[in-house]
Short mmCIF file of C-alpha atoms in Angstrom, two decimals:
data_model
loop_
_atom_site.label_atom_id
_atom_site.label_comp_id
_atom_site.label_asym_id
_atom_site.label_seq_id
_atom_site.Cartn_x
_atom_site.Cartn_y
_atom_site.Cartn_z
CA SER I 1 6.84 -16.93 18.17
CA TRP I 2 6.42 -13.99 20.58
CA ILE I 3 2.65 -14.45 20.48
CA ASN I 4 2.85 -18.06 21.66
CA ARG I 5 5.39 -17.17 24.31
CA PHE I 6 3.22 -14.46 25.85
CA ALA I 7 0.05 -16.54 25.44
CA TRP I 8 1.70 -19.27 27.54
CA PHE I 9 2.74 -16.64 30.06
CA VAL I 10 -0.78 -15.24 30.41
CA LYS I 11 -2.37 -18.69 30.51
CA HIS I 12 -0.34 -19.67 33.56
CA LYS I 13 -1.03 -16.50 35.52
CA ASP I 14 -4.14 -14.85 36.87
CA PRO I 15 -4.92 -11.62 34.92
CA ASP I 16 -4.82 -9.62 38.13
CA ASP I 17 -1.31 -10.94 38.79
CA VAL I 18 0.07 -9.68 35.46
CA VAL I 19 1.88 -6.51 36.42
CA ILE I 20 3.18 -3.85 34.04
CA ASP I 21 6.78 -4.85 34.79
CA ASP I 22 6.03 -8.24 33.20
CA VAL I 23 4.96 -6.45 30.03
CA LYS I 24 8.01 -4.18 30.04
CA ASN I 25 10.35 -7.13 30.50
CA PHE I 26 8.63 -9.02 27.72
CA LEU I 27 8.81 -6.14 25.22
CA THR I 28 12.45 -5.48 26.16
CA ASP I 29 13.27 -9.15 25.68
CA LEU I 30 11.89 -8.98 22.14
CA ALA I 31 14.29 -6.16 21.24
CA VAL I 32 17.38 -7.23 23.19
CA ASN I 33 17.40 -11.02 23.02
CA ARG I 34 15.13 -11.84 20.11
CA ASN I 35 16.36 -8.99 17.85
CA VAL I 36 12.92 -8.49 16.34
CA ALA I 37 12.12 -5.66 13.95
CA ALA I 38 10.56 -2.45 15.24
CA THR I 39 7.29 -3.30 13.49
CA THR I 40 7.15 -6.66 15.29
CA GLN I 41 7.67 -5.03 18.67
CA ASN I 42 4.98 -2.45 17.85
CA GLN I 43 2.62 -5.27 16.91
CA ALA I 44 3.29 -6.93 20.25
CA PHE I 45 2.69 -3.62 22.05
CA ASN I 46 -0.68 -3.10 20.35
CA ALA I 47 -1.73 -6.70 21.03
CA LEU I 48 -0.92 -6.26 24.71
CA LEU I 49 -2.74 -2.92 24.79
CA PHE I 50 -5.84 -4.68 23.42
CA LEU I 51 -5.38 -7.45 26.01
CA PHE I 52 -5.28 -5.04 28.94
CA ARG I 53 -8.13 -2.87 27.65
CA HIS I 54 -10.64 -5.43 26.42
CA ILE I 55 -9.73 -8.76 28.04
CA PHE I 56 -8.35 -7.82 31.45
CA GLY I 57 -10.48 -4.68 31.72
CA ARG I 58 -7.50 -2.68 33.01
CA PRO I 59 -6.96 0.17 30.50
CA ASP I 60 -5.48 2.53 33.09
CA ASP I 61 -2.76 0.04 34.06
CA PHE I 62 -1.12 -0.09 30.65
CA ASP I 63 1.64 2.49 30.82
CA VAL I 64 4.91 1.30 29.29
CA LYS I 65 6.24 4.56 27.87
CA SER I 66 9.38 4.30 30.01
CA GLY I 67 11.55 1.36 30.91
CA VAL I 68 11.25 -0.50 27.59
CA VAL I 69 14.15 -0.89 25.17
CA ARG I 70 12.80 -0.08 21.72
CA ALA I 71 13.77 -2.15 18.70
CA LYS I 72 15.71 -0.17 16.13
CA SER I 73 13.92 0.57 12.88
CA LYS I 74 15.88 0.22 9.66
CA LYS I 75 15.90 3.12 7.25
CA TYR I 76 15.74 2.12 3.61
CA ILE I 77 16.80 4.41 0.78
CA PRO I 78 14.01 4.25 -1.84
CA VAL I 79 14.91 2.99 -5.31
CA VAL I 80 14.67 5.61 -8.07
CA LEU I 81 14.67 4.62 -11.73
CA SER I 82 15.99 6.74 -14.56
CA ARG I 83 13.70 7.93 -17.34
CA GLN I 84 15.38 5.47 -19.69
CA GLU I 85 14.77 2.57 -17.31
CA ILE I 86 11.11 3.54 -16.90
CA ASP I 87 10.58 3.72 -20.66
CA GLN I 88 12.31 0.36 -21.00
CA ILE I 89 10.02 -1.30 -18.44
CA ILE I 90 6.87 0.19 -19.96
CA SER I 91 7.89 -1.07 -23.41
CA LYS I 92 7.98 -4.63 -22.04
CA MET I 93 4.42 -4.47 -20.70
CA ARG I 94 1.11 -5.01 -22.44
CA GLN I 95 -2.23 -3.36 -21.89
CA PRO I 96 -3.85 -2.61 -19.53
CA TYR I 97 -0.83 -2.99 -17.23
CA SER I 98 1.31 -0.53 -19.16
CA LEU I 99 -1.37 2.16 -18.76
CA VAL I 100 -1.54 1.52 -15.01
CA LEU I 101 2.23 1.89 -14.83
CA LYS I 102 2.11 5.16 -16.76
CA LEU I 103 -0.37 6.52 -14.22
CA LEU I 104 1.80 5.35 -11.32
CA TYR I 105 4.73 7.27 -12.73
CA GLY I 106 2.98 10.11 -14.53
CA CYS I 107 0.72 11.05 -11.59
CA GLY I 108 2.68 9.62 -8.67
CA LEU I 109 -0.18 7.33 -7.65
CA ARG I 110 -0.04 4.51 -5.16
CA LEU I 111 -1.00 1.14 -6.63
CA PHE I 112 -4.33 0.90 -4.78
CA GLU I 113 -5.18 4.46 -5.86
CA ALA I 114 -4.56 3.64 -9.52
CA LEU I 115 -6.63 0.47 -9.40
CA ASN I 116 -9.54 2.20 -7.67
CA LEU I 117 -9.85 4.98 -10.27
CA ARG I 118 -13.22 5.41 -11.93
CA ILE I 119 -14.27 7.33 -15.03
CA GLN I 120 -15.74 10.13 -12.90
CA CYS I 121 -12.26 10.73 -11.43
CA PHE I 122 -11.09 12.22 -14.74
CA ASP I 123 -11.80 15.76 -15.89
CA PHE I 124 -10.44 15.89 -19.43
CA SER I 125 -11.58 19.46 -19.99
CA GLU I 126 -9.12 20.62 -17.31
CA ASN I 127 -6.69 17.66 -17.55
CA ILE I 128 -7.23 16.98 -13.86
CA LEU I 129 -7.36 13.64 -12.08
CA THR I 130 -9.08 13.45 -8.68
CA VAL I 131 -7.99 10.69 -6.31
CA HIS I 132 -10.73 9.86 -3.82
CA ASP I 133 -10.03 8.22 -0.45
CA GLY I 134 -6.28 7.98 -0.86
CA LYS I 135 -3.92 7.34 2.04
CA GLY I 136 -5.56 8.63 5.22
CA LEU I 137 -8.89 8.70 3.33
CA LYS I 138 -7.90 12.05 1.82
CA ASP I 139 -8.88 13.39 -1.62
CA ARG I 140 -6.41 15.20 -3.86
CA THR I 141 -6.21 16.46 -7.45
CA LEU I 142 -3.35 15.86 -9.89
CA PRO I 143 -2.53 17.03 -13.42
CA ILE I 144 -2.85 14.32 -16.07
CA PRO I 145 0.31 14.00 -18.23
CA GLU I 146 -0.48 15.05 -21.79
CA THR I 147 1.42 12.06 -23.21
CA VAL I 148 -1.00 9.67 -21.48
CA LEU I 149 -4.22 11.44 -22.56
CA PRO I 150 -4.80 9.73 -25.96
CA GLU I 151 -4.17 6.27 -24.57
CA LEU I 152 -6.26 6.96 -21.49
CA GLN I 153 -9.22 8.25 -23.48
CA ALA I 154 -8.99 5.29 -25.88
CA HIS I 155 -8.98 2.93 -22.91
CA ILE I 156 -12.08 4.58 -21.45
CA GLU I 157 -13.92 4.30 -24.77
CA LYS I 158 -12.98 0.62 -24.88
CA LEU I 159 -14.33 0.14 -21.36
CA LYS I 160 -17.60 1.86 -22.30
CA ALA I 161 -18.09 -0.63 -25.10
CA LEU I 162 -17.19 -3.48 -22.75
CA HIS I 163 -19.68 -2.18 -20.19
CA ASN I 164 -22.43 -2.14 -22.79
CA GLU I 165 -21.63 -5.77 -23.64
CA ASP I 166 -21.78 -6.68 -19.96
CA ILE I 167 -25.21 -5.09 -19.61
CA GLU I 168 -26.49 -7.11 -22.57
CA LEU I 169 -24.90 -10.44 -21.60
CA THR I 170 -23.73 -10.75 -17.99
CA LEU I 171 -26.12 -10.94 -15.04
CA VAL I 172 -25.11 -11.64 -11.43
CA SER I 173 -27.97 -13.81 -10.25
CA GLU I 174 -27.28 -13.33 -6.52
CA ASP I 175 -28.18 -9.64 -6.46
CA GLY I 176 -29.72 -9.17 -9.89
CA GLY I 177 -27.09 -6.64 -10.96
CA TYR I 178 -24.27 -6.39 -13.46
CA ARG I 179 -20.68 -6.38 -12.21
CA ARG I 180 -17.15 -6.20 -13.53
CA TYR I 181 -14.40 -5.91 -10.91
CA HIS I 182 -11.22 -3.87 -11.36
CA LEU I 183 -7.75 -5.35 -11.86
CA HIS I 184 -6.33 -7.16 -8.87
CA GLU I 185 -3.15 -5.57 -7.54
CA THR I 186 -1.23 -8.86 -7.65
CA HIS I 187 -1.71 -9.05 -11.43
CA VAL I 188 -0.14 -5.61 -11.86
CA GLN I 189 2.70 -6.47 -9.47
CA LYS I 190 3.46 -9.67 -11.40
CA ALA I 191 3.40 -7.80 -14.71
CA ILE I 192 5.86 -5.20 -13.36
CA ARG I 193 8.14 -7.90 -11.93
CA SER I 194 8.15 -9.77 -15.24
CA ALA I 195 8.96 -6.61 -17.22
CA VAL I 196 11.79 -5.67 -14.85
CA LEU I 197 13.32 -9.15 -15.20
CA ARG I 198 13.10 -9.00 -18.99
CA CYS I 199 14.83 -5.61 -18.93
CA GLN I 200 17.62 -7.20 -16.87
CA LEU I 201 17.77 -4.23 -14.51
CA THR I 202 19.96 -4.49 -11.44
CA LYS I 203 17.60 -2.29 -9.38
CA ARG I 204 14.78 -3.78 -7.32
CA ALA I 205 11.73 -2.09 -8.82
CA THR I 206 8.19 -2.45 -7.49
CA ALA I 207 4.96 -0.57 -8.16
CA HIS I 208 5.83 1.96 -5.45
CA THR I 209 9.23 2.60 -7.08
CA PHE I 210 7.45 4.57 -9.81
CA ARG I 211 5.88 6.89 -7.23
CA HIS I 212 9.36 7.57 -5.79
CA SER I 213 10.70 8.13 -9.30
CA PHE I 214 7.84 10.55 -10.06
CA ALA I 215 8.73 12.70 -7.03
CA SER I 216 12.49 12.51 -7.60
CA HIS I 217 12.28 13.51 -11.26
CA LEU I 218 10.03 16.48 -10.43
CA LEU I 219 12.52 17.65 -7.81
CA GLN I 220 15.35 17.31 -10.33
CA ALA I 221 13.31 19.50 -12.69
CA ASN I 222 12.92 22.13 -9.92
CA TYR I 223 9.21 21.54 -9.32
CA ASP I 224 7.58 22.11 -5.93
CA ILE I 225 6.07 18.65 -5.39
CA ARG I 226 4.09 19.85 -2.35
CA THR I 227 2.19 22.20 -4.64
#
């Protein structure tokens, strides 16, 4: 791998003898001869930046903005499902995964945002959902789809009852508190993959596909998705 190759290179040279041209040649070799992805070359760049800053103690020497051939990044067209395909997938899923999927599509949430939601994120009097610490640690508010409201409220009432049972029965001895962790993202991903296979769709649909579909369908309906 590129890491082992450069580790061997550094091991057999004194740090003071490693010049910036060596780094440029190495990064160029990754793109030209090894045909690595742009993300791999960026990872190598950041690793070398850390090496010069914190290991060699030479932060001012690391200047490779010019003279390096950059690996080409591939542009992927996101998959967008039709409304019929989305309904078909949801019909093949059981609770609570189907509710998570409805929030991914209905609110345009990322998977980690949906799984980190708490009861205090919902304002049912205004039909507003607040996402805390989303991408970039930013908060934002979203309208809750009316079709999801009854199911969402029923799910919350079910969780309240479950919480009361936990308080009565389940004690975590290590810290003396009561805990119930949220769904793991891999369980949701597996449930989506299974439903897509059972629907026999030819499109490659993941959890993030429903966020793309949310935005695309709003644009088709002439909504301003920025607002």
